[in-house]
Amino acid sequence: MSAPSPGPLAALLRRLRERAALSQEELAARAGLTGKAIGALERGERRRPHPHTLRALGDALGLDDAERADLAAAARPDAADPAPAPGLPVPAVPLVGRDAELPEVTALLRSGTTRLLTLTGPGGVGKTTLALAAARALAPGFPGGVAVVELAPVREARSVLPELARVLGGRQPAGPAADAVAARLGDRRCLVVLDNVEHVLDAAPEVAALLARCPGLSVLATSRAALRVRAEREYPLGPLPVPAHADAGTVAASPAARLFLDRAAAAGRPLSLDDATAADVAAICRRLDGLPLALELAAAHARYLPPSALLGRLDDALGRSRSRDLPERQRTMAAALDWSHDLLTAGEQALLRRLSVLAGGFDLDLARAVSGGEDAVVALAGLVEQSLVVAEGGPHARYRLLEPVRQYAAARLAASGEADAVADRAVAAVLALAEGARTGLPGAEQGAWLDRLEREHGTLGVALGRLTAAGRAADVAALMEATWLYWAVRGNAAEGLRWLDRVSPDGLAPDDGARLLLATAALRYAAGDVPGTREAAAAAARTAGAADLRSLARVLTGSAAVFTGDLYAAAAELDEALRLAEASGQAWARAHAVTARGQLLLRAGELGGGTAELARAEGLARELGSPFTLATVLNVQASLAWLAGDGEEALARWTEAAVLAAEVRTTWTLAYTLPGLAAVAAARGRPELAARLFAAGSATAEAAAVAVAFPPDVELAAQVLPEVRAALGAEAFGRAWDAGRLLRPEDVPALVRDLGPGTRPGARPGAQRVPRTRLT
């Protein structure tokens, strides 16, 4: 969801920096400023910089006089805010030529009478660009936030609401997605942009039902076809108007020509309109029917060809439409893409069609993998140069195909006869990525690997789809067993389990079957299905031959037995897990086996023994370097300290766990941390903060498809939450709860820093409340 607007200067500076492909630190170095100063300007914390600062920024960014004037204007106190929602995606190109449509679209949604507005039109007409511009303009009027859901990588209509839930909360829900989304949105005034709906139109009834459940929700959709539900108002978006005459003044005022000239200038060839060039530009706009994407593609070549030569090549391309059964405008788009394709080198053509198998963006490694051994770097640079591949901003070099271009490239790939071979190369690259994750996820590089897998989430899904369709269950098992931690801690446990449910361990080699069962057990554990965890892990333990697989299986069976209270069985399982882990050198399994033994002793009431065992687990976790493992240990230590009556120690442990969760975004551990911190806040006379933290924990668990299942933690929340509700009263509790559900993981450490020492009399639980079970 979007944050409050940082102001026009922040948005403009960020756009200019990203256009120059500079990081904040690189821009600071060029301008003689600090990275902190650039960050403050882009966050809107500093809105009125000194004139010499603006001059330094202009020099560092290589701005012309007009752009320097725009920068200075954005810093004036009376500047209008052109970008009120900096958290929204920035369109690949600025909105040009939609001077009439933008105010109409924003007025319809701002009025409140239209709650589902669908921008319809052919591919490449600019629906997404207009929708994002409208969303940015509308953001101040939607205090509940604005969210953008890119549906192009989504392959099934039933996945639309889970993807919306994932965007709203950073992960997918375990239960019904409609319930999770409705709970997240409530009655707050929110705007959701559903981009590229045309291939998942069967989700329309679910969208309509969601609108009925959430009275403050408005939806702006983009699609080649209307959703055809009663709540919908369709807004057909046609091509940009082309010049009615060929004189320079008329052409300069034409929306289509303005877009062409803007993109030609961005390509490095600003055009001055005289009678000759105006006529050529007008002819280009007419030949391309004013379609924005076609104009952009043509303008990309203006760097090499003057308008007259460009027009000549365009005439040739437009005469070779390949799809006579498509609407005329789609034939024109296809012709424009054919023409752009013909201007590519053979290597660029090959890479373009091969990149179509990658969903949701890709990095250079994946581009190399699908290229088939050819020089992907040179070819990719050519595709970026000619606007067929978009280079995305950010710290990582990422690329994507615009969806109309990807579909065109996919058709080229199918016609080439190499589609299966290229898809297999993409799958092989994903399997290789998973093998790297197998060793990277459990250790100190965990955060980087979680981020990398999240960036490739779309391609992971494509690979799993191909593997399951081909019956390659052993490869599915290897991929999921290597990456289950990603699916669990980044909120995708439910999705991971859906993939696992599509294959069976029957007929697999013993270790392959064990891998499938282990991934299933681990994700069930995250989702709170303790009996299901024990069942799948026990089956894996019986099946596996490799010691590393058996050790992890025993950790899971033992942990599940601890949770269900079968403490004697748990002790035997965990002793065997520890023996196998130490014999096979499995540091991860060893640390978690010792942690589970600490939980066992806690449940048995042996708090002294539990404290010692968890101290050992903490040392193993810190040596391993896994933030998830350490946060898990810290959570259990905090619970034990709380039960022992040591509120200070509990607070310190839960606070460190919260910091780790914020740094690495491990939502599974955070779901345990937040209720504990809420109990501390309640004990220290902060019921409003306690309610917010309880709400944040509930929202985290719900959105991440995880559950708090450790009985002492469940009991603590069950005891304290009613007390907080009673202390605040229904109205104040409701306000605090709504505010808490909007908390982000990175907000939590700052919130709990001011929880000073000391608890209210009678609020500190004592060790005598823990039932004691003697273990032999």
CSV table of C-alpha atoms in Angstrom, one decimal, residues 561-772:
chain,number,residue,atom,x,y,z
A,561,ALA,CA,5.6,-34.1,18.8
A,562,VAL,CA,6.7,-31.2,21.1
A,563,PHE,CA,3.8,-29.1,19.9
A,564,THR,CA,1.3,-31.9,20.4
A,565,GLY,CA,2.6,-32.7,23.9
A,566,ASP,CA,3.9,-36.1,23.1
A,567,LEU,CA,7.1,-35.3,24.9
A,568,TYR,CA,8.6,-38.8,25.3
A,569,ALA,CA,8.3,-39.5,21.6
A,570,ALA,CA,9.7,-36.0,20.9
A,571,ALA,CA,12.8,-36.6,23.1
A,572,ALA,CA,13.6,-39.8,21.2
A,573,GLU,CA,13.1,-38.2,17.8
A,574,LEU,CA,15.2,-35.2,18.6
A,575,ASP,CA,18.0,-37.3,20.1
A,576,GLU,CA,18.2,-39.3,16.8
A,577,ALA,CA,18.0,-36.1,14.8
A,578,LEU,CA,20.9,-34.6,16.7
A,579,ARG,CA,22.9,-37.8,16.3
A,580,LEU,CA,22.3,-37.9,12.5
A,581,ALA,CA,23.0,-34.1,12.2
A,582,GLU,CA,26.3,-34.3,14.0
A,583,ALA,CA,27.4,-37.5,12.1
A,584,SER,CA,26.6,-35.9,8.7
A,585,GLY,CA,27.8,-32.4,9.5
A,586,GLN,CA,24.4,-30.8,9.1
A,587,ALA,CA,24.7,-27.5,11.0
A,588,TRP,CA,21.2,-26.4,10.2
A,589,ALA,CA,19.5,-29.6,11.4
A,590,ARG,CA,21.8,-29.6,14.5
A,591,ALA,CA,20.8,-26.0,15.5
A,592,HIS,CA,17.1,-26.7,15.0
A,593,ALA,CA,17.3,-30.0,16.8
A,594,VAL,CA,18.8,-28.4,19.9
A,595,THR,CA,16.2,-25.5,19.7
A,596,ALA,CA,13.4,-28.1,19.6
A,597,ARG,CA,14.9,-29.8,22.7
A,598,GLY,CA,14.8,-26.4,24.4
A,599,GLN,CA,11.1,-26.1,23.5
A,600,LEU,CA,10.6,-29.7,24.8
A,601,LEU,CA,12.1,-28.8,28.2
A,602,LEU,CA,10.1,-25.6,28.4
A,603,ARG,CA,6.9,-27.6,27.8
A,604,ALA,CA,8.0,-30.1,30.5
A,605,GLY,CA,8.4,-27.3,33.0
A,606,GLU,CA,12.2,-27.8,33.3
A,607,LEU,CA,13.0,-24.1,32.8
A,608,GLY,CA,16.6,-24.4,34.0
A,609,GLY,CA,17.4,-27.2,31.5
A,610,GLY,CA,15.6,-25.3,28.8
A,611,THR,CA,17.6,-22.2,29.4
A,612,ALA,CA,20.8,-24.1,29.1
A,613,GLU,CA,19.8,-26.0,26.0
A,614,LEU,CA,18.6,-22.8,24.3
A,615,ALA,CA,21.8,-21.0,25.1
A,616,ARG,CA,23.6,-23.9,23.3
A,617,ALA,CA,21.1,-23.4,20.4
A,618,GLU,CA,21.8,-19.7,20.3
A,619,GLY,CA,25.5,-20.3,19.9
A,620,LEU,CA,24.9,-22.8,17.1
A,621,ALA,CA,22.6,-20.3,15.4
A,622,ARG,CA,25.0,-17.4,15.6
A,623,GLU,CA,27.8,-19.6,14.3
A,624,LEU,CA,25.6,-20.8,11.4
A,625,GLY,CA,24.7,-17.2,10.5
A,626,SER,CA,21.1,-17.9,9.6
A,627,PRO,CA,18.8,-15.0,10.6
A,628,PHE,CA,15.8,-17.3,10.5
A,629,THR,CA,17.4,-19.9,12.8
A,630,LEU,CA,18.6,-17.2,15.2
A,631,ALA,CA,15.2,-15.5,15.3
A,632,THR,CA,13.6,-18.9,16.0
A,633,VAL,CA,15.9,-19.5,19.0
A,634,LEU,CA,15.4,-15.9,20.3
A,635,ASN,CA,11.6,-16.3,20.2
A,636,VAL,CA,11.8,-19.5,22.2
A,637,GLN,CA,14.2,-18.0,24.7
A,638,ALA,CA,11.9,-15.0,25.1
A,639,SER,CA,8.9,-17.3,25.8
A,640,LEU,CA,10.9,-19.2,28.4
A,641,ALA,CA,12.2,-16.0,30.0
A,642,TRP,CA,8.6,-14.6,30.2
A,643,LEU,CA,7.3,-17.8,31.8
A,644,ALA,CA,10.3,-17.6,34.2
A,645,GLY,CA,9.2,-14.1,35.2
A,646,ASP,CA,12.1,-12.2,33.5
A,647,GLY,CA,10.4,-9.6,31.5
A,648,GLU,CA,13.6,-7.7,30.7
A,649,GLU,CA,15.2,-10.7,29.1
A,650,ALA,CA,12.0,-11.6,27.2
A,651,LEU,CA,11.9,-8.1,25.8
A,652,ALA,CA,15.5,-8.1,24.7
A,653,ARG,CA,15.1,-11.5,23.0
A,654,TRP,CA,11.9,-10.6,21.2
A,655,THR,CA,13.3,-7.2,20.2
A,656,GLU,CA,16.3,-8.8,18.6
A,657,ALA,CA,14.1,-11.2,16.8
A,658,ALA,CA,12.0,-8.3,15.5
A,659,VAL,CA,15.1,-6.6,14.1
A,660,LEU,CA,16.2,-9.8,12.3
A,661,ALA,CA,12.7,-10.2,10.8
A,662,ALA,CA,12.8,-6.6,9.6
A,663,GLU,CA,16.3,-7.0,8.1
A,664,VAL,CA,15.6,-10.3,6.3
A,665,ARG,CA,11.8,-10.2,6.1
A,666,THR,CA,11.2,-13.5,7.7
A,667,THR,CA,7.5,-13.3,8.3
A,668,TRP,CA,7.2,-16.8,9.9
A,669,THR,CA,9.4,-15.8,12.9
A,670,LEU,CA,7.7,-12.4,13.1
A,671,ALA,CA,4.3,-14.0,13.6
A,672,TYR,CA,5.7,-15.4,16.8
A,673,THR,CA,7.6,-12.3,17.9
A,674,LEU,CA,4.7,-9.8,17.6
A,675,PRO,CA,2.3,-11.4,20.2
A,676,GLY,CA,5.2,-11.7,22.6
A,677,LEU,CA,6.0,-8.0,22.3
A,678,ALA,CA,2.3,-7.2,22.7
A,679,ALA,CA,2.3,-9.1,26.0
A,680,VAL,CA,5.3,-7.0,27.2
A,681,ALA,CA,3.6,-3.8,26.1
A,682,ALA,CA,0.4,-4.8,28.0
A,683,ALA,CA,2.4,-5.7,31.1
A,684,ARG,CA,4.0,-2.2,31.0
A,685,GLY,CA,0.8,-0.3,30.8
A,686,ARG,CA,0.7,0.3,27.1
A,687,PRO,CA,-2.6,-1.4,26.0
A,688,GLU,CA,-2.9,0.7,22.8
A,689,LEU,CA,0.5,-0.4,21.6
A,690,ALA,CA,-0.2,-4.0,22.7
A,691,ALA,CA,-3.4,-4.0,20.6
A,692,ARG,CA,-1.5,-2.7,17.6
A,693,LEU,CA,1.2,-5.3,18.0
A,694,PHE,CA,-1.3,-8.1,18.4
A,695,ALA,CA,-3.1,-6.9,15.2
A,696,ALA,CA,0.2,-6.7,13.3
A,697,GLY,CA,0.9,-10.3,14.4
A,698,SER,CA,-2.5,-11.4,13.2
A,699,ALA,CA,-2.2,-9.7,9.9
A,700,THR,CA,1.3,-11.1,9.4
A,701,ALA,CA,0.3,-14.7,10.1
A,702,GLU,CA,-2.9,-14.3,8.0
A,703,ALA,CA,-1.1,-12.8,5.0
A,704,ALA,CA,1.9,-15.0,5.2
A,705,ALA,CA,-0.1,-18.2,5.5
A,706,VAL,CA,1.7,-19.2,8.7
A,707,ALA,CA,0.3,-19.9,12.1
A,708,VAL,CA,1.5,-19.6,15.7
A,709,ALA,CA,1.3,-23.2,17.0
A,710,PHE,CA,3.7,-23.5,19.9
A,711,PRO,CA,1.3,-24.0,22.9
A,712,PRO,CA,2.9,-21.6,25.4
A,713,ASP,CA,2.8,-18.8,22.8
A,714,VAL,CA,-0.8,-19.6,21.9
A,715,GLU,CA,-1.8,-19.6,25.6
A,716,LEU,CA,0.0,-16.3,26.2
A,717,ALA,CA,-1.9,-14.5,23.5
A,718,ALA,CA,-5.2,-16.1,24.6
A,719,GLN,CA,-4.6,-14.8,28.2
A,720,VAL,CA,-3.4,-11.2,27.4
A,721,LEU,CA,-5.5,-10.2,24.3
A,722,PRO,CA,-8.8,-10.1,26.2
A,723,GLU,CA,-7.2,-8.1,28.9
A,724,VAL,CA,-6.0,-5.5,26.4
A,725,ARG,CA,-9.4,-5.4,24.8
A,726,ALA,CA,-11.0,-4.8,28.2
A,727,ALA,CA,-8.5,-2.1,29.1
A,728,LEU,CA,-9.1,-0.1,26.0
A,729,GLY,CA,-12.8,-0.6,25.4
A,730,ALA,CA,-14.3,-1.7,22.1
A,731,GLU,CA,-14.0,1.6,20.2
A,732,ALA,CA,-10.4,2.4,21.1
A,733,PHE,CA,-9.4,-1.3,20.7
A,734,GLY,CA,-10.9,-1.3,17.2
A,735,ARG,CA,-8.9,1.9,16.2
A,736,ALA,CA,-5.7,0.4,17.5
A,737,TRP,CA,-6.3,-2.9,15.8
A,738,ASP,CA,-7.0,-1.3,12.4
A,739,ALA,CA,-3.8,0.8,12.8
A,740,GLY,CA,-1.8,-2.3,13.8
A,741,ARG,CA,-2.8,-4.3,10.7
A,742,LEU,CA,-1.0,-1.7,8.6
A,743,LEU,CA,2.3,-2.0,10.4
A,744,ARG,CA,5.2,-3.2,8.3
A,745,PRO,CA,8.0,-5.4,9.7
A,746,GLU,CA,10.4,-2.6,9.5
A,747,ASP,CA,8.2,-0.4,11.7
A,748,VAL,CA,8.3,-2.8,14.7
A,749,PRO,CA,11.8,-2.3,16.2
A,750,ALA,CA,11.2,1.5,16.5
A,751,LEU,CA,7.8,0.9,18.2
A,752,VAL,CA,9.2,-1.2,21.0
A,753,ARG,CA,12.4,0.8,21.7
A,754,ASP,CA,10.6,2.9,24.3
A,755,LEU,CA,9.3,0.0,26.3
A,756,GLY,CA,11.2,0.8,29.4
A,757,PRO,CA,12.0,-1.6,32.3
A,758,GLY,CA,9.4,-2.5,34.9
A,759,THR,CA,6.1,-4.4,34.9
A,760,ARG,CA,2.8,-3.7,36.6
A,761,PRO,CA,2.2,-5.6,39.8
A,762,GLY,CA,0.5,-8.9,39.2
A,763,ALA,CA,1.2,-8.8,35.4
A,764,ARG,CA,4.4,-10.8,35.5
A,765,PRO,CA,3.7,-14.5,35.0
A,766,GLY,CA,5.6,-16.9,37.2
A,767,ALA,CA,7.4,-20.1,36.5
A,768,GLN,CA,5.0,-22.0,38.8
A,769,ARG,CA,2.3,-21.7,36.1
A,770,VAL,CA,4.2,-24.0,33.8
A,771,PRO,CA,3.1,-27.7,34.2
A,772,ARG,CA,6.1,-29.9,35.0
